[in-house]
mmCIF file of C-alpha atoms and ligand atoms in Angstrom:
data_model
loop_
_atom_site.group_PDB
_atom_site.id
_atom_site.type_symbol
_atom_site.label_atom_id
_atom_site.label_comp_id
_atom_site.label_asym_id
_atom_site.label_seq_id
_atom_site.Cartn_x
_atom_site.Cartn_y
_atom_site.Cartn_z
ATOM 1 C CA MET A 402 87.313 50.190 100.011
ATOM 2 C CA ARG A 403 89.627 51.548 102.533
ATOM 3 C CA ILE A 404 90.812 54.119 99.881
ATOM 4 C CA LEU A 405 87.355 55.054 99.013
ATOM 5 C CA LYS A 406 86.521 55.639 102.622
ATOM 6 C CA THR A 407 89.616 57.997 103.051
ATOM 7 C CA THR A 408 88.690 59.791 99.932
ATOM 8 C CA LEU A 409 85.208 60.306 101.012
ATOM 9 C CA LEU A 410 86.357 61.488 104.436
ATOM 10 C CA ALA A 411 88.981 63.914 102.742
ATOM 11 C CA MET A 412 86.100 65.226 100.476
ATOM 12 C CA MET A 413 83.808 65.867 103.412
ATOM 13 C CA LEU A 414 86.569 67.618 105.353
ATOM 14 C CA CYS A 415 87.423 69.776 102.268
ATOM 15 C CA ALA A 416 83.781 70.829 101.874
ATOM 16 C CA ALA A 417 83.513 71.612 105.611
ATOM 17 C CA THR A 418 86.640 73.805 105.502
ATOM 18 C CA ALA A 419 85.521 75.544 102.338
ATOM 19 C CA MET A 420 82.211 76.387 103.815
ATOM 20 C CA GLY A 421 83.688 77.294 107.198
ATOM 21 C CA GLU A 422 86.135 79.695 105.627
ATOM 22 C CA ARG A 423 83.461 81.249 103.550
ATOM 23 C CA ALA A 424 81.041 81.914 106.487
ATOM 24 C CA ASP A 425 84.174 83.146 108.610
ATOM 25 C CA ALA A 426 85.620 85.475 105.960
ATOM 26 C CA PRO A 427 85.424 89.069 107.370
ATOM 27 C CA HIS A 428 82.389 90.973 106.172
ATOM 28 C CA GLN A 429 81.204 87.961 104.112
ATOM 29 C CA SER A 430 77.560 88.388 104.977
ATOM 30 C CA GLU A 431 77.650 92.150 104.248
ATOM 31 C CA ARG A 432 79.234 91.331 100.840
ATOM 32 C CA ASP A 433 76.446 88.716 100.117
ATOM 33 C CA ARG A 434 73.780 91.285 101.101
ATOM 34 C CA MET A 435 75.410 94.002 99.038
ATOM 35 C CA VAL A 436 75.348 91.755 95.939
ATOM 36 C CA ARG A 437 71.796 90.565 96.482
ATOM 37 C CA ASP A 438 70.138 93.916 97.503
ATOM 38 C CA GLN A 439 72.179 96.522 95.329
ATOM 39 C CA ILE A 440 73.357 94.587 92.305
ATOM 40 C CA GLY A 441 71.748 91.263 91.601
ATOM 41 C CA GLU A 442 68.426 89.687 92.208
ATOM 42 C CA ARG A 443 66.920 92.280 94.605
ATOM 43 C CA ALA A 444 68.468 95.478 92.985
ATOM 44 C CA PRO A 445 66.251 98.500 93.541
ATOM 45 C CA TRP A 446 63.476 99.145 91.026
ATOM 46 C CA GLY A 447 64.695 100.900 87.960
ATOM 47 C CA ARG A 448 68.214 99.470 88.076
ATOM 48 C CA THR A 449 69.274 97.024 85.372
ATOM 49 C CA LYS A 450 70.313 93.903 87.357
ATOM 50 C CA VAL A 451 73.660 92.517 86.967
ATOM 51 C CA ARG A 452 73.469 88.898 85.931
ATOM 52 C CA ASP A 453 76.899 87.804 84.921
ATOM 53 C CA LYS A 454 77.817 85.121 87.505
ATOM 54 C CA ALA A 455 81.603 85.674 87.399
ATOM 55 C CA VAL A 456 80.953 89.374 88.116
ATOM 56 C CA LEU A 457 78.661 88.659 91.084
ATOM 57 C CA ASP A 458 81.111 86.070 92.414
ATOM 58 C CA ALA A 459 83.952 88.584 92.208
ATOM 59 C CA MET A 460 81.818 91.280 94.079
ATOM 60 C CA ARG A 461 81.170 88.579 96.723
ATOM 61 C CA ARG A 462 84.785 87.764 97.130
ATOM 62 C CA ALA A 463 86.826 91.023 96.978
ATOM 63 C CA PRO A 464 87.144 92.547 100.351
ATOM 64 C CA ARG A 465 85.899 96.078 99.586
ATOM 65 C CA HIS A 466 86.441 97.208 103.314
ATOM 66 C CA GLU A 467 90.170 96.820 102.607
ATOM 67 C CA PHE A 468 89.998 99.450 99.837
ATOM 68 C CA VAL A 469 88.509 102.315 101.943
ATOM 69 C CA PRO A 470 89.861 104.547 104.593
ATOM 70 C CA GLY A 471 89.715 103.270 108.183
ATOM 71 C CA VAL A 472 86.930 105.788 109.088
ATOM 72 C CA SER A 473 84.722 104.501 106.362
ATOM 73 C CA ILE A 474 84.938 100.677 107.038
ATOM 74 C CA SER A 475 81.533 100.581 108.485
ATOM 75 C CA ALA A 476 80.085 102.199 105.272
ATOM 76 C CA ALA A 477 82.234 99.918 102.958
ATOM 77 C CA TYR A 478 79.325 97.863 101.854
ATOM 78 C CA SER A 479 76.753 100.569 101.550
ATOM 79 C CA ASP A 480 75.092 101.620 98.328
ATOM 80 C CA ARG A 481 77.252 104.647 97.512
ATOM 81 C CA PRO A 482 80.689 105.977 96.467
ATOM 82 C CA LEU A 483 83.114 106.822 99.285
ATOM 83 C CA PRO A 484 85.919 109.448 99.596
ATOM 84 C CA ILE A 485 89.476 107.709 99.332
ATOM 85 C CA GLY A 486 91.504 110.980 99.867
ATOM 86 C CA HIS A 487 93.082 113.422 97.456
ATOM 87 C CA GLY A 488 89.579 114.403 96.430
ATOM 88 C CA GLN A 489 88.897 111.150 94.785
ATOM 89 C CA THR A 490 86.225 108.365 95.398
ATOM 90 C CA ILE A 491 85.818 104.682 95.141
ATOM 91 C CA SER A 492 82.711 104.106 92.949
ATOM 92 C CA GLN A 493 79.457 102.729 94.239
ATOM 93 C CA PRO A 494 79.422 98.834 94.193
ATOM 94 C CA TYR A 495 76.573 98.729 91.688
ATOM 95 C CA ILE A 496 78.512 100.953 89.244
ATOM 96 C CA VAL A 497 81.689 98.826 89.671
ATOM 97 C CA ALA A 498 79.725 95.662 88.957
ATOM 98 C CA TYR A 499 77.700 97.165 86.061
ATOM 99 C CA MET A 500 80.886 98.438 84.314
ATOM 100 C CA THR A 501 82.649 95.205 84.848
ATOM 101 C CA GLU A 502 79.647 93.332 83.215
ATOM 102 C CA MET A 503 79.808 95.744 80.286
ATOM 103 C CA LEU A 504 83.186 94.401 79.425
ATOM 104 C CA LYS A 505 82.041 90.865 79.234
ATOM 105 C CA PRO A 506 85.273 89.768 81.002
ATOM 106 C CA LYS A 507 86.735 86.218 80.472
ATOM 107 C CA LYS A 508 89.462 84.457 82.327
ATOM 108 C CA ASP A 509 91.996 84.479 79.397
ATOM 109 C CA GLN A 510 91.841 88.176 79.011
ATOM 110 C CA VAL A 511 94.044 91.171 79.462
ATOM 111 C CA VAL A 512 92.382 94.374 80.713
ATOM 112 C CA LEU A 513 93.539 98.018 81.056
ATOM 113 C CA GLU A 514 92.116 100.397 83.642
ATOM 114 C CA ILE A 515 92.560 104.162 83.649
ATOM 115 C CA GLY A 516 92.013 105.583 87.171
ATOM 116 C CA ALA A 517 93.299 102.951 89.709
ATOM 117 C CA GLY A 518 92.214 105.026 92.721
ATOM 118 C CA SER A 519 91.792 102.673 95.614
ATOM 119 C CA GLY A 520 92.604 99.553 93.441
ATOM 120 C CA TYR A 521 89.047 98.096 94.116
ATOM 121 C CA GLN A 522 87.822 97.989 90.479
ATOM 122 C CA ALA A 523 91.224 96.423 89.522
ATOM 123 C CA ALA A 524 90.753 93.757 92.145
ATOM 124 C CA ILE A 525 87.194 92.917 90.934
ATOM 125 C CA LEU A 526 88.639 92.428 87.321
ATOM 126 C CA ALA A 527 91.615 90.515 88.742
ATOM 127 C CA GLU A 528 89.206 88.099 90.214
ATOM 128 C CA ILE A 529 87.952 87.143 86.727
ATOM 129 C CA VAL A 530 90.633 87.899 83.945
ATOM 130 C CA LYS A 531 94.163 86.808 83.574
ATOM 131 C CA GLU A 532 95.991 90.185 83.802
ATOM 132 C CA VAL A 533 95.070 93.736 84.769
ATOM 133 C CA TYR A 534 97.167 96.848 84.037
ATOM 134 C CA THR A 535 96.000 100.035 85.813
ATOM 135 C CA ILE A 536 97.173 103.648 85.652
ATOM 136 C CA GLU A 537 96.700 106.281 88.494
ATOM 137 C CA ILE A 538 97.816 109.894 88.001
ATOM 138 C CA VAL A 539 97.933 110.876 91.823
ATOM 139 C CA PRO A 540 101.166 109.189 92.974
ATOM 140 C CA GLY A 541 100.073 108.837 96.574
ATOM 141 C CA LEU A 542 96.916 106.896 95.524
ATOM 142 C CA GLY A 543 98.886 104.738 93.009
ATOM 143 C CA GLU A 544 101.534 103.757 95.352
ATOM 144 C CA GLN A 545 99.005 102.957 98.069
ATOM 145 C CA ALA A 546 96.886 100.865 95.636
ATOM 146 C CA ALA A 547 99.884 98.975 94.461
ATOM 147 C CA LYS A 548 100.849 98.008 98.080
ATOM 148 C CA ARG A 549 97.324 97.139 99.017
ATOM 149 C CA LEU A 550 96.864 94.843 96.013
ATOM 150 C CA GLU A 551 100.118 93.241 96.792
ATOM 151 C CA ARG A 552 99.230 92.629 100.385
ATOM 152 C CA LEU A 553 95.916 91.182 99.400
ATOM 153 C CA LYS A 554 97.734 88.862 96.899
ATOM 154 C CA TYR A 555 96.294 90.217 93.741
ATOM 155 C CA THR A 556 99.338 89.138 91.977
ATOM 156 C CA ASN A 557 97.918 89.673 88.507
ATOM 157 C CA VAL A 558 97.447 93.407 88.806
ATOM 158 C CA THR A 559 100.182 95.881 87.718
ATOM 159 C CA VAL A 560 99.772 99.535 88.918
ATOM 160 C CA LYS A 561 101.693 102.430 87.261
ATOM 161 C CA VAL A 562 101.677 106.102 88.177
ATOM 162 C CA GLY A 563 101.078 108.267 85.118
ATOM 163 C CA ASP A 564 98.682 109.964 82.791
ATOM 164 C CA GLY A 565 96.259 107.191 81.515
ATOM 165 C CA TYR A 566 95.124 109.294 78.534
ATOM 166 C CA HIS A 567 97.895 107.754 76.520
ATOM 167 C CA GLY A 568 97.013 104.146 77.662
ATOM 168 C CA TRP A 569 99.842 101.658 78.196
ATOM 169 C CA LYS A 570 100.880 100.607 74.787
ATOM 170 C CA GLU A 571 103.639 98.103 75.973
ATOM 171 C CA HIS A 572 101.022 95.496 77.283
ATOM 172 C CA GLY A 573 98.384 96.050 74.561
ATOM 173 C CA PRO A 574 96.284 95.646 72.591
ATOM 174 C CA TYR A 575 93.735 94.868 75.369
ATOM 175 C CA ASP A 576 90.596 92.706 75.265
ATOM 176 C CA ALA A 577 88.888 95.434 77.307
ATOM 177 C CA ILE A 578 89.531 98.942 78.646
ATOM 178 C CA ILE A 579 87.795 100.601 81.584
ATOM 179 C CA VAL A 580 87.967 104.282 82.216
ATOM 180 C CA THR A 581 86.827 105.332 85.770
ATOM 181 C CA ALA A 582 87.142 109.037 85.392
ATOM 182 C CA ALA A 583 85.102 111.337 83.246
ATOM 183 C CA THR A 584 86.530 112.624 79.891
ATOM 184 C CA SER A 585 85.305 115.156 77.491
ATOM 185 C CA HIS A 586 86.057 112.710 74.639
ATOM 186 C CA ILE A 587 87.335 109.192 74.132
ATOM 187 C CA PRO A 588 91.138 109.328 74.122
ATOM 188 C CA PRO A 589 92.327 108.141 70.688
ATOM 189 C CA PRO A 590 95.233 106.096 72.034
ATOM 190 C CA LEU A 591 92.811 103.942 74.065
ATOM 191 C CA ILE A 592 90.739 103.222 70.923
ATOM 192 C CA GLU A 593 94.109 102.272 69.153
ATOM 193 C CA GLN A 594 95.001 99.944 72.104
ATOM 194 C CA LEU A 595 91.712 98.031 72.029
ATOM 195 C CA LYS A 596 91.799 94.673 70.206
ATOM 196 C CA PRO A 597 89.414 94.048 67.319
ATOM 197 C CA GLY A 598 86.415 92.580 69.081
ATOM 198 C CA GLY A 599 87.384 94.518 72.212
ATOM 199 C CA ARG A 600 85.082 96.481 74.539
ATOM 200 C CA MET A 601 85.599 99.759 76.376
ATOM 201 C CA ALA A 602 83.481 101.374 79.322
ATOM 202 C CA ILE A 603 84.010 105.043 79.699
ATOM 203 C CA PRO A 604 82.100 107.941 81.163
ATOM 204 C CA VAL A 605 82.046 110.773 78.680
ATOM 205 C CA GLY A 606 80.735 114.303 79.372
ATOM 206 C CA PRO A 607 81.415 117.530 81.088
ATOM 207 C CA PRO A 608 83.352 117.468 84.448
ATOM 208 C CA PHE A 609 81.382 117.844 87.656
ATOM 209 C CA GLN A 610 78.130 117.170 86.056
ATOM 210 C CA VAL A 611 76.289 114.138 84.746
ATOM 211 C CA GLN A 612 78.138 112.133 82.072
ATOM 212 C CA GLN A 613 76.930 109.228 79.730
ATOM 213 C CA LEU A 614 78.529 105.907 80.526
ATOM 214 C CA LEU A 615 79.437 104.682 77.013
ATOM 215 C CA LEU A 616 80.086 101.158 75.777
ATOM 216 C CA VAL A 617 82.548 101.470 72.864
ATOM 217 C CA GLU A 618 83.060 98.371 70.767
ATOM 218 C CA LYS A 619 85.838 97.896 68.100
ATOM 219 C CA ARG A 620 84.572 95.524 65.559
ATOM 220 C CA ASP A 621 86.602 92.880 63.756
ATOM 221 C CA ASP A 622 86.970 95.109 60.816
ATOM 222 C CA GLY A 623 88.449 97.934 62.942
ATOM 223 C CA SER A 624 85.348 100.060 62.885
ATOM 224 C CA VAL A 625 84.131 101.545 66.191
ATOM 225 C CA VAL A 626 80.521 101.698 67.536
ATOM 226 C CA GLN A 627 79.324 103.272 70.765
ATOM 227 C CA ARG A 628 76.246 103.381 72.632
ATOM 228 C CA SER A 629 75.068 105.096 75.859
ATOM 229 C CA GLU A 630 74.225 102.825 78.680
ATOM 230 C CA MET A 631 73.181 105.208 81.678
ATOM 231 C CA PRO A 632 73.918 108.591 83.217
ATOM 232 C CA VAL A 633 76.670 108.580 85.741
ATOM 233 C CA ARG A 634 78.835 111.020 87.818
ATOM 234 C CA PHE A 635 82.571 110.496 87.885
ATOM 235 C CA VAL A 636 85.449 112.605 89.047
ATOM 236 C CA PRO A 637 87.222 114.186 86.037
ATOM 237 C CA LEU A 638 90.063 112.677 84.124
ATOM 238 C CA THR A 639 92.863 115.135 84.749
ATOM 239 C CA ARG A 640 95.754 115.625 82.354
ATOM 240 C CA GLY A 641 99.482 115.286 83.243
ATOM 241 C CA LYS A 642 102.189 117.733 82.036
ATOM 242 C CA GLU A 643 103.276 116.839 78.514
HETATM 243 N N1 SAH B 1790 88.567 102.895 89.970
HETATM 244 C C1 SAH B 1790 88.888 103.491 91.202
HETATM 245 C C2 SAH B 1790 88.041 104.736 91.472
HETATM 246 C C3 SAH B 1790 88.400 105.776 90.423
HETATM 247 S S1 SAH B 1790 88.269 107.488 90.888
HETATM 248 C C4 SAH B 1790 88.589 102.532 92.463
HETATM 249 O O1 SAH B 1790 88.171 101.477 92.104
HETATM 250 O O2 SAH B 1790 88.769 102.993 93.561
HETATM 251 C C5 SAH B 1790 89.064 108.097 89.605
HETATM 252 C C6 SAH B 1790 90.599 107.943 89.658
HETATM 253 O O3 SAH B 1790 91.181 108.398 88.363
HETATM 254 C C7 SAH B 1790 91.207 108.954 90.693
HETATM 255 O O4 SAH B 1790 91.943 108.269 91.492
HETATM 256 C C8 SAH B 1790 91.960 109.921 89.842
HETATM 257 O O5 SAH B 1790 93.095 110.399 90.546
HETATM 258 C C9 SAH B 1790 92.307 109.050 88.634
HETATM 259 N N2 SAH B 1790 92.648 109.951 87.471
HETATM 260 C C10 SAH B 1790 92.316 111.084 87.018
HETATM 261 N N3 SAH B 1790 92.807 111.481 85.837
HETATM 262 C C11 SAH B 1790 93.622 110.446 85.581
HETATM 263 C C12 SAH B 1790 94.456 110.202 84.406
HETATM 264 N N4 SAH B 1790 94.738 111.126 83.394
HETATM 265 N N5 SAH B 1790 95.215 108.991 84.477
HETATM 266 C C13 SAH B 1790 95.191 108.189 85.371
HETATM 267 N N6 SAH B 1790 94.271 108.329 86.437
HETATM 268 C C14 SAH B 1790 93.571 109.457 86.541
#
């Protein structure tokens, strides 16, 4: 009986702490509102709601304000992309959530991202999957993203500076690949590094205009099918010197 009482008390204390932490987490209410009003149940008319619970939970957890420059912290949870320096942007929260859902991420998976930028998309994936590898072509951004992710204890993300066009063969093949910069075509090395049954989200189209967000699926027999999900606008995928 005594043991039972202690256990009950411990359970109650645990619950209280968990709830307390959640309510006290910086910007938690802004994140909850962002998910509800921009992405989930109350997403604006015309937007396909994101329903994957793991994705919504990840968006509620990851501290987006840590991934934007100091001057933009007050806008971190607003419904738009924001500048992150070097002419690059962190995507709008809805696009991050939508693209993550497209990949159907699962906790035992390994995912490759091209275009680390601030590291935010990688953090969202890292909340769900086992391992994330991400490549950034601008050294300043890549180094900053790596430091930030380390400080925030995203220990399952590895950042590399380089040209992501070639993928990252060493850690592949991948369950999913996400490209967060616009390309004129799907880089063949990325298709090669996708597992059979794997999924890729990639914006394809002309630079500085509207692109199509494509879902590319590699079937178990190795054949590739693609379909267009929605029009998007991404900064261009630039190419390193060969
Ligand atoms: N996913 C990022 C936002 C991406 S913005 C985030 O969550 O913040 C697109 C990024 O792709 C930019 O940082 C840009 O420098 C990078 N990029 C452009 N071309 C690239 C390439 N060939 N390889 C890797 N990264 C590239």
